[in-house]
Structures are given as C-alpha cells and as structure tokens.
PDB file of C-alpha atoms in Angstrom:
ATOM      1  CA  UNK A  87      -0.010  -0.062   2.227  1.00  0.00           C
ATOM      2  CA  UNK A  88      -0.727   1.837   5.401  1.00  0.00           C
ATOM      3  CA  UNK A  89       2.272   3.011   7.335  1.00  0.00           C
ATOM      4  CA  UNK A  90       2.686   3.992  10.928  1.00  0.00           C
ATOM      5  CA  UNK A  91       5.759   5.991  11.887  1.00  0.00           C
ATOM      6  CA  UNK A  92       7.317   6.727  15.241  1.00  0.00           C
ATOM      7  CA  UNK A  93       9.645   9.481  16.284  1.00  0.00           C
ATOM      8  CA  UNK A  94      12.246   9.383  17.598  1.00  0.00           C
ATOM      9  CA  UNK A  95      13.546   5.922  16.784  1.00  0.00           C
ATOM     10  CA  UNK A  96      15.765   6.040  19.828  1.00  0.00           C
ATOM     11  CA  UNK A  97      16.345   8.419  22.695  1.00  0.00           C
ATOM     12  CA  UNK A  98      18.742   8.624  25.618  1.00  0.00           C
ATOM     13  CA  UNK A  99      17.813  10.841  28.521  1.00  0.00           C
ATOM     14  CA  UNK A 100      18.816  11.572  32.083  1.00  0.00           C
ATOM     15  CA  UNK A 101      16.825  10.276  35.001  1.00  0.00           C
ATOM     16  CA  UNK A 102      14.092  12.683  36.015  1.00  0.00           C
ATOM     17  CA  UNK A 103      13.480  14.166  32.599  1.00  0.00           C
ATOM     18  CA  UNK A 104      10.383  13.653  30.458  1.00  0.00           C
ATOM     19  CA  UNK A 105      10.436  12.120  27.027  1.00  0.00           C
ATOM     20  CA  UNK A 106       7.778  12.440  24.318  1.00  0.00           C
ATOM     21  CA  UNK A 107       7.306   9.770  21.668  1.00  0.00           C
ATOM     22  CA  UNK A 108       5.154  10.407  18.603  1.00  0.00           C
ATOM     23  CA  UNK A 109       3.131   7.885  16.659  1.00  0.00           C
ATOM     24  CA  UNK A 110       1.719   8.928  13.294  1.00  0.00           C
ATOM     25  CA  UNK A 111      -0.522   7.179  10.830  1.00  0.00           C
ATOM     26  CA  UNK A 112       0.797   8.360   7.467  1.00  0.00           C
ATOM     27  CA  UNK A 113      -1.945   7.565   4.971  1.00  0.00           C
ATOM     28  CA  UNK A 114      -5.014   6.791   7.007  1.00  0.00           C
ATOM     29  CA  UNK A 115      -6.921   8.229   9.902  1.00  0.00           C
ATOM     30  CA  UNK A 116      -6.792   6.410  13.207  1.00  0.00           C
ATOM     31  CA  UNK A 117      -9.349   7.208  15.855  1.00  0.00           C
ATOM     32  CA  UNK A 118      -7.688   4.605  18.024  1.00  0.00           C
ATOM     33  CA  UNK A 119      -4.036   3.809  18.535  1.00  0.00           C
ATOM     34  CA  UNK A 120      -2.366   1.434  20.930  1.00  0.00           C
ATOM     35  CA  UNK A 121       0.847   1.735  22.906  1.00  0.00           C
ATOM     36  CA  UNK A 122       2.972  -1.256  23.873  1.00  0.00           C
ATOM     37  CA  UNK A 123       6.128  -1.677  25.894  1.00  0.00           C
ATOM     38  CA  UNK A 124       8.660  -4.418  25.387  1.00  0.00           C
ATOM     39  CA  UNK A 125      11.497  -5.166  27.783  1.00  0.00           C
ATOM     40  CA  UNK A 126      14.551  -7.054  26.484  1.00  0.00           C
ATOM     41  CA  UNK A 127      13.841 -10.676  25.617  1.00  0.00           C
ATOM     42  CA  UNK A 128      10.197 -10.280  26.630  1.00  0.00           C
ATOM     43  CA  UNK A 129       6.926  -9.961  24.806  1.00  0.00           C
ATOM     44  CA  UNK A 130       4.932  -6.856  24.034  1.00  0.00           C
ATOM     45  CA  UNK A 131       2.706  -5.624  26.834  1.00  0.00           C
ATOM     46  CA  UNK A 132      -0.256  -3.465  25.953  1.00  0.00           C
ATOM     47  CA  UNK A 133      -0.008  -0.270  27.981  1.00  0.00           C
ATOM     48  CA  UNK A 134      -2.942   1.809  26.865  1.00  0.00           C
ATOM     49  CA  UNK A 135      -5.478   2.586  24.189  1.00  0.00           C
ATOM     50  CA  UNK A 136      -5.271   6.085  22.784  1.00  0.00           C
ATOM     51  CA  UNK A 137      -8.617   7.536  21.716  1.00  0.00           C
ATOM     52  CA  UNK A 138      -8.850  10.600  19.502  1.00  0.00           C
ATOM     53  CA  UNK A 139     -10.625  13.419  21.284  1.00  0.00           C
ATOM     54  CA  UNK A 140     -11.042  11.600  24.571  1.00  0.00           C
ATOM     55  CA  UNK A 141      -9.045  10.184  27.431  1.00  0.00           C
ATOM     56  CA  UNK A 142      -6.817   7.201  26.964  1.00  0.00           C
ATOM     57  CA  UNK A 143      -7.712   3.946  28.655  1.00  0.00           C
ATOM     58  CA  UNK A 144      -4.891   2.283  30.519  1.00  0.00           C
ATOM     59  CA  UNK A 145      -4.272  -1.370  31.179  1.00  0.00           C
ATOM     60  CA  UNK A 146      -4.145  -2.596  34.732  1.00  0.00           C
ATOM     61  CA  UNK A 147      -0.906  -1.699  36.438  1.00  0.00           C
ATOM     62  CA  UNK A 148       0.059   1.122  34.069  1.00  0.00           C
ATOM     63  CA  UNK A 149       0.314   4.502  35.793  1.00  0.00           C
ATOM     64  CA  UNK A 150      -1.635   7.065  33.806  1.00  0.00           C
ATOM     65  CA  UNK A 151       0.184   9.981  35.462  1.00  0.00           C
ATOM     66  CA  UNK A 152       3.508   8.446  34.555  1.00  0.00           C
ATOM     67  CA  UNK A 153       2.652   7.690  30.929  1.00  0.00           C
ATOM     68  CA  UNK A 154       0.693  10.595  29.504  1.00  0.00           C
ATOM     69  CA  UNK A 155      -1.103   9.931  26.249  1.00  0.00           C
ATOM     70  CA  UNK A 156      -2.517  12.603  23.995  1.00  0.00           C
ATOM     71  CA  UNK A 157      -4.390  11.775  20.802  1.00  0.00           C
ATOM     72  CA  UNK A 158      -4.878  15.286  19.511  1.00  0.00           C
ATOM     73  CA  UNK A 159      -5.607  14.494  15.884  1.00  0.00           C
ATOM     74  CA  UNK A 160      -6.724  11.609  13.713  1.00  0.00           C
ATOM     75  CA  UNK A 161      -3.153  10.925  12.658  1.00  0.00           C
ATOM     76  CA  UNK A 162      -1.093  11.592  15.773  1.00  0.00           C
ATOM     77  CA  UNK A 163      -0.837  10.086  19.220  1.00  0.00           C
ATOM     78  CA  UNK A 164       1.904  10.984  21.669  1.00  0.00           C
ATOM     79  CA  UNK A 165       3.215   9.111  24.680  1.00  0.00           C
ATOM     80  CA  UNK A 166       5.098  11.141  27.265  1.00  0.00           C
ATOM     81  CA  UNK A 167       7.133   9.285  29.832  1.00  0.00           C
ATOM     82  CA  UNK A 168       7.240  11.713  32.737  1.00  0.00           C
ATOM     83  CA  UNK A 169      10.094  11.833  35.222  1.00  0.00           C
ATOM     84  CA  UNK A 170      11.758   8.917  33.523  1.00  0.00           C
ATOM     85  CA  UNK A 171      13.807   6.477  35.556  1.00  0.00           C
ATOM     86  CA  UNK A 172      16.190   3.714  34.458  1.00  0.00           C
ATOM     87  CA  UNK A 173      13.444   1.118  34.917  1.00  0.00           C
ATOM     88  CA  UNK A 174      11.454   2.902  32.190  1.00  0.00           C
ATOM     89  CA  UNK A 175      14.152   1.992  29.696  1.00  0.00           C
ATOM     90  CA  UNK A 176      12.351  -0.126  27.150  1.00  0.00           C
ATOM     91  CA  UNK A 177      11.209  -0.465  23.545  1.00  0.00           C
ATOM     92  CA  UNK A 178       7.952   1.420  23.013  1.00  0.00           C
ATOM     93  CA  UNK A 179       5.802   0.446  20.030  1.00  0.00           C
ATOM     94  CA  UNK A 180       2.556   1.928  18.798  1.00  0.00           C
ATOM     95  CA  UNK A 181      -0.023   0.440  16.496  1.00  0.00           C
ATOM     96  CA  UNK A 182      -3.131   1.584  14.700  1.00  0.00           C
ATOM     97  CA  UNK A 183      -5.947  -0.495  13.257  1.00  0.00           C
ATOM     98  CA  UNK A 184      -7.059   0.335   9.719  1.00  0.00           C
ATOM     99  CA  UNK A 185     -10.391   2.165   9.467  1.00  0.00           C
ATOM    100  CA  UNK A 186     -11.976  -0.777   7.668  1.00  0.00           C
ATOM    101  CA  UNK A 187     -12.444  -3.634   7.993  1.00  0.00           C
ATOM    102  CA  UNK A 188     -12.548  -3.716  11.740  1.00  0.00           C
ATOM    103  CA  UNK A 189     -10.724  -6.260  13.861  1.00  0.00           C
ATOM    104  CA  UNK A 190      -8.183  -7.049  11.194  1.00  0.00           C
ATOM    105  CA  UNK A 191      -4.430  -6.600  11.097  1.00  0.00           C
ATOM    106  CA  UNK A 192      -3.065  -3.621  12.923  1.00  0.00           C
ATOM    107  CA  UNK A 193      -0.247  -1.551  11.539  1.00  0.00           C
ATOM    108  CA  UNK A 194       2.733  -1.297  13.840  1.00  0.00           C
ATOM    109  CA  UNK A 195       5.245   1.489  14.100  1.00  0.00           C
ATOM    110  CA  UNK A 196       8.953   0.633  13.998  1.00  0.00           C
ATOM    111  CA  UNK A 197       9.337   1.290  17.717  1.00  0.00           C
ATOM    112  CA  UNK A 198      11.221   3.765  19.891  1.00  0.00           C
ATOM    113  CA  UNK A 199      14.047   2.598  22.060  1.00  0.00           C
ATOM    114  CA  UNK A 200      14.326   4.583  25.287  1.00  0.00           C
ATOM    115  CA  UNK A 201      17.375   4.467  27.492  1.00  0.00           C
ATOM    116  CA  UNK A 202      17.240   6.351  30.778  1.00  0.00           C
ATOM    117  CA  UNK A 203      20.579   6.938  32.434  1.00  0.00           C
TER     118      UNK A 203
ATOM    119  CA  UNK B 240      -2.106 -12.928  33.087  1.00  0.00           C
ATOM    120  CA  UNK B 241      -3.411 -10.932  30.152  1.00  0.00           C
ATOM    121  CA  UNK B 242      -0.883 -12.523  27.868  1.00  0.00           C
ATOM    122  CA  UNK B 243      -1.156 -15.758  26.043  1.00  0.00           C
ATOM    123  CA  UNK B 244       1.241 -18.575  26.543  1.00  0.00           C
ATOM    124  CA  UNK B 245       3.583 -19.910  23.946  1.00  0.00           C
ATOM    125  CA  UNK B 246       5.722 -22.959  23.773  1.00  0.00           C
ATOM    126  CA  UNK B 247       8.428 -23.746  23.338  1.00  0.00           C
ATOM    127  CA  UNK B 248      10.188 -20.663  24.689  1.00  0.00           C
ATOM    128  CA  UNK B 249      13.123 -21.429  22.445  1.00  0.00           C
ATOM    129  CA  UNK B 250      13.672 -23.661  19.463  1.00  0.00           C
ATOM    130  CA  UNK B 251      16.918 -24.499  17.727  1.00  0.00           C
ATOM    131  CA  UNK B 252      16.790 -26.328  14.409  1.00  0.00           C
ATOM    132  CA  UNK B 253      18.837 -26.847  11.274  1.00  0.00           C
ATOM    133  CA  UNK B 254      18.063 -25.428   7.884  1.00  0.00           C
ATOM    134  CA  UNK B 255      15.528 -27.496   6.043  1.00  0.00           C
ATOM    135  CA  UNK B 256      13.782 -28.719   9.177  1.00  0.00           C
ATOM    136  CA  UNK B 257      10.299 -27.672  10.175  1.00  0.00           C
ATOM    137  CA  UNK B 258       9.614 -25.450  13.167  1.00  0.00           C
ATOM    138  CA  UNK B 259       6.393 -25.686  15.144  1.00  0.00           C
ATOM    139  CA  UNK B 260       5.312 -23.395  17.914  1.00  0.00           C
ATOM    140  CA  UNK B 261       2.091 -23.263  19.895  1.00  0.00           C
ATOM    141  CA  UNK B 262       0.049 -20.540  21.472  1.00  0.00           C
ATOM    142  CA  UNK B 263      -2.802 -20.660  23.967  1.00  0.00           C
ATOM    143  CA  UNK B 264      -5.138 -17.931  25.115  1.00  0.00           C
ATOM    144  CA  UNK B 265      -7.912 -17.481  27.628  1.00  0.00           C
ATOM    145  CA  UNK B 266     -10.481 -15.040  26.249  1.00  0.00           C
ATOM    146  CA  UNK B 267     -12.837 -15.137  23.285  1.00  0.00           C
ATOM    147  CA  UNK B 268     -11.195 -13.774  20.151  1.00  0.00           C
ATOM    148  CA  UNK B 269     -12.034 -12.250  16.798  1.00  0.00           C
ATOM    149  CA  UNK B 270      -8.858 -13.453  15.207  1.00  0.00           C
ATOM    150  CA  UNK B 271      -5.367 -14.642  16.046  1.00  0.00           C
ATOM    151  CA  UNK B 272      -2.277 -13.287  14.381  1.00  0.00           C
ATOM    152  CA  UNK B 273       1.336 -14.322  14.206  1.00  0.00           C
ATOM    153  CA  UNK B 274       4.210 -11.874  14.053  1.00  0.00           C
ATOM    154  CA  UNK B 275       7.954 -12.124  13.630  1.00  0.00           C
ATOM    155  CA  UNK B 276      10.476  -9.863  15.273  1.00  0.00           C
ATOM    156  CA  UNK B 277      14.146  -9.797  14.485  1.00  0.00           C
ATOM    157  CA  UNK B 278      16.392  -8.845  17.361  1.00  0.00           C
ATOM    158  CA  UNK B 279      15.735  -5.286  18.458  1.00  0.00           C
ATOM    159  CA  UNK B 280      13.536  -4.505  15.490  1.00  0.00           C
ATOM    160  CA  UNK B 281       9.867  -3.873  14.804  1.00  0.00           C
ATOM    161  CA  UNK B 282       7.157  -6.438  14.215  1.00  0.00           C
ATOM    162  CA  UNK B 283       6.471  -8.099  10.906  1.00  0.00           C
ATOM    163  CA  UNK B 284       2.956  -9.413  10.413  1.00  0.00           C
ATOM    164  CA  UNK B 285       2.986 -12.990   9.128  1.00  0.00           C
ATOM    165  CA  UNK B 286      -0.536 -14.315   9.016  1.00  0.00           C
ATOM    166  CA  UNK B 287      -4.013 -13.805  10.443  1.00  0.00           C
ATOM    167  CA  UNK B 288      -6.569 -16.504  11.092  1.00  0.00           C
ATOM    168  CA  UNK B 289     -10.150 -15.619  11.930  1.00  0.00           C
ATOM    169  CA  UNK B 290     -12.096 -17.253  14.713  1.00  0.00           C
ATOM    170  CA  UNK B 291     -14.273 -19.140  12.219  1.00  0.00           C
ATOM    171  CA  UNK B 292     -11.283 -20.565  10.361  1.00  0.00           C
ATOM    172  CA  UNK B 293      -9.417 -23.710  11.312  1.00  0.00           C
ATOM    173  CA  UNK B 294      -6.359 -23.635   9.083  1.00  0.00           C
ATOM    174  CA  UNK B 295      -4.596 -21.174   6.870  1.00  0.00           C
ATOM    175  CA  UNK B 296      -1.537 -21.289   4.636  1.00  0.00           C
ATOM    176  CA  UNK B 297       0.796 -18.600   3.407  1.00  0.00           C
ATOM    177  CA  UNK B 298       3.910 -19.714   1.564  1.00  0.00           C
ATOM    178  CA  UNK B 299       5.935 -21.842   3.979  1.00  0.00           C
ATOM    179  CA  UNK B 300       3.662 -20.941   6.873  1.00  0.00           C
ATOM    180  CA  UNK B 301       0.766 -22.992   8.135  1.00  0.00           C
ATOM    181  CA  UNK B 302      -1.431 -21.834  10.974  1.00  0.00           C
ATOM    182  CA  UNK B 303      -4.120 -23.777  12.771  1.00  0.00           C
ATOM    183  CA  UNK B 304      -6.696 -22.533  15.222  1.00  0.00           C
ATOM    184  CA  UNK B 305      -8.727 -24.608  17.652  1.00  0.00           C
ATOM    185  CA  UNK B 306     -11.183 -22.316  19.392  1.00  0.00           C
ATOM    186  CA  UNK B 307     -12.532 -25.135  21.557  1.00  0.00           C
ATOM    187  CA  UNK B 308      -9.075 -25.586  23.047  1.00  0.00           C
ATOM    188  CA  UNK B 309      -8.213 -21.900  22.747  1.00  0.00           C
ATOM    189  CA  UNK B 310      -4.982 -22.724  21.007  1.00  0.00           C
ATOM    190  CA  UNK B 311      -3.133 -22.088  17.774  1.00  0.00           C
ATOM    191  CA  UNK B 312      -0.022 -23.419  16.141  1.00  0.00           C
ATOM    192  CA  UNK B 313       2.408 -21.982  13.618  1.00  0.00           C
ATOM    193  CA  UNK B 314       4.394 -24.286  11.387  1.00  0.00           C
ATOM    194  CA  UNK B 315       7.299 -23.029   9.330  1.00  0.00           C
ATOM    195  CA  UNK B 316       8.329 -25.599   6.766  1.00  0.00           C
ATOM    196  CA  UNK B 317      11.753 -25.994   5.194  1.00  0.00           C
ATOM    197  CA  UNK B 318      13.270 -23.416   7.523  1.00  0.00           C
ATOM    198  CA  UNK B 319      16.040 -21.085   6.435  1.00  0.00           C
ATOM    199  CA  UNK B 320      18.710 -19.237   8.384  1.00  0.00           C
ATOM    200  CA  UNK B 321      16.774 -16.039   7.634  1.00  0.00           C
ATOM    201  CA  UNK B 322      13.854 -17.411   9.665  1.00  0.00           C
ATOM    202  CA  UNK B 323      15.909 -16.873  12.819  1.00  0.00           C
ATOM    203  CA  UNK B 324      13.789 -14.509  14.903  1.00  0.00           C
ATOM    204  CA  UNK B 325      11.292 -14.335  17.744  1.00  0.00           C
ATOM    205  CA  UNK B 326       7.749 -15.322  16.871  1.00  0.00           C
ATOM    206  CA  UNK B 327       4.733 -14.011  18.721  1.00  0.00           C
ATOM    207  CA  UNK B 328       1.111 -14.909  18.578  1.00  0.00           C
ATOM    208  CA  UNK B 329      -1.341 -12.103  19.239  1.00  0.00           C
ATOM    209  CA  UNK B 330      -5.008 -12.577  19.852  1.00  0.00           C
ATOM    210  CA  UNK B 331      -7.469  -9.885  18.911  1.00  0.00           C
ATOM    211  CA  UNK B 332     -10.252  -9.461  21.380  1.00  0.00           C
ATOM    212  CA  UNK B 333     -12.503  -6.641  20.149  1.00  0.00           C
ATOM    213  CA  UNK B 334      -9.707  -4.621  18.614  1.00  0.00           C
ATOM    214  CA  UNK B 335      -7.177  -5.021  21.431  1.00  0.00           C
ATOM    215  CA  UNK B 336      -4.180  -7.201  20.706  1.00  0.00           C
ATOM    216  CA  UNK B 337      -2.689  -9.254  23.503  1.00  0.00           C
ATOM    217  CA  UNK B 338       0.595 -10.971  22.783  1.00  0.00           C
ATOM    218  CA  UNK B 339       1.884 -14.351  23.727  1.00  0.00           C
ATOM    219  CA  UNK B 340       5.219 -14.736  25.461  1.00  0.00           C
ATOM    220  CA  UNK B 341       7.021 -15.556  22.241  1.00  0.00           C
ATOM    221  CA  UNK B 342       9.183 -18.332  20.843  1.00  0.00           C
ATOM    222  CA  UNK B 343      12.792 -17.637  19.990  1.00  0.00           C
ATOM    223  CA  UNK B 344      13.756 -19.620  16.907  1.00  0.00           C
ATOM    224  CA  UNK B 345      17.335 -20.159  15.810  1.00  0.00           C
ATOM    225  CA  UNK B 346      17.950 -21.808  12.462  1.00  0.00           C
ATOM    226  CA  UNK B 347      21.513 -22.922  11.892  1.00  0.00           C
ATOM    227  CA  UNK B 348      22.916 -23.449   8.395  1.00  0.00           C
TER     228      UNK B 348
END
C-alpha cells in the first residue's frame, strides 16, 4: 500500500532556530499534502494544505510566515518552523490523499516530534 | 470550532466489554473516518463510512452515520487490552480532514 514518510522522526532544537520537516509520498504522486499539529493529549489540528507548484493555503490562526511550506515536487512537501519557540513544541503529522479515488482515505506519515528548548 | 466533538472524552472498560464513542460535526461531508492512535504514535486508519452509507462493519468494529443529525458512532465489541488507545473521528469535507477531539479508551484485563 501507499506509504508516506516523514523525516526526522524527532528533533530537539534551541529556541530561535529553524527546523525543517520533510514529508514524502513513497510510491505515489501527491499534488496535495496536509500538515497537522497535535499537542499532548489533544486532537490533530489541520494547519495548512500544501499544493505542488503553488502557494500553501493556511487554516485560520496559523501564521504563514512562521510555518513555511514548500511543495517543490510531486512527492515532497516540507514544513519549516521558523524561529522556533518552546510553544512550538508539538507532534507534526503530514498526510497525502491517494491520486484516485478522490475523497477517500488519506495516508498519514508517522509524525515528527519537535521539542524546542 | 473547526473540529468535531466527541464523547465521551475518556472511557474505561474491562476486557470483553463493548466500547461506544460518538462524534458530531457541523459541515457537510463526503465521508467520515475513524482512526486509532496509541500514545505518542502515528495514526492507524480503522474504517471509512461514506455520506450515503448508514452502517458499516469491519471485524469487531461497527460504525454508524446519521447525516441528518450530523453524527457518527464507533462500537468496538469484545474489547481487548490491545484496544487501549485514543480514537478520533475525522470528517472529510472536500478532501480536507477535520478531526474530532478524541476519546481515550482504556481496556483493563
């Protein structure tokens, strides 16, 4: 079956630094990918929709200059947390819908745990 | 809120008992999905029910969908200790998944 990978699986960084998280679709092309954030003991919150070859669309309340998304190819989307602060510590998960059929199950990456000190 | 609501927030049962959790949403949907997440891990897709379906079964799982009430339920029968996890509903509205708040289920042997 289709697989979505994320790298790194976990990262610890100092406050003020930027962190890049990669999301790859391994055996299918994804023109759209989604990024979620999950705080401890909470649900997943959709952050943004990553669109190949065009700008990402962000959900209300998500700072686009803080969370930079680049969908440079049909198999790779990256999320960069710029000038990370401790409150950005979270579990970041990406997903990609299969090319067909539409509106069916999405494939989720295993997640990236970010800890900002 | 863009998220759906789930109840109960937490559920503690013994092995062999059934576990039922409910989800409500506000928008029109293409389908509704249920996922499981073990502590600190990724999501595991359990079952998908389309907007024109009312009930679906998969092994020990039974899902219902009532689009008139904008609600869904997940029933896990004959629960096992391995079913201990958080369960989330997610409703698909034109390709975007919005998640419910989740139900934390603990199954004790």
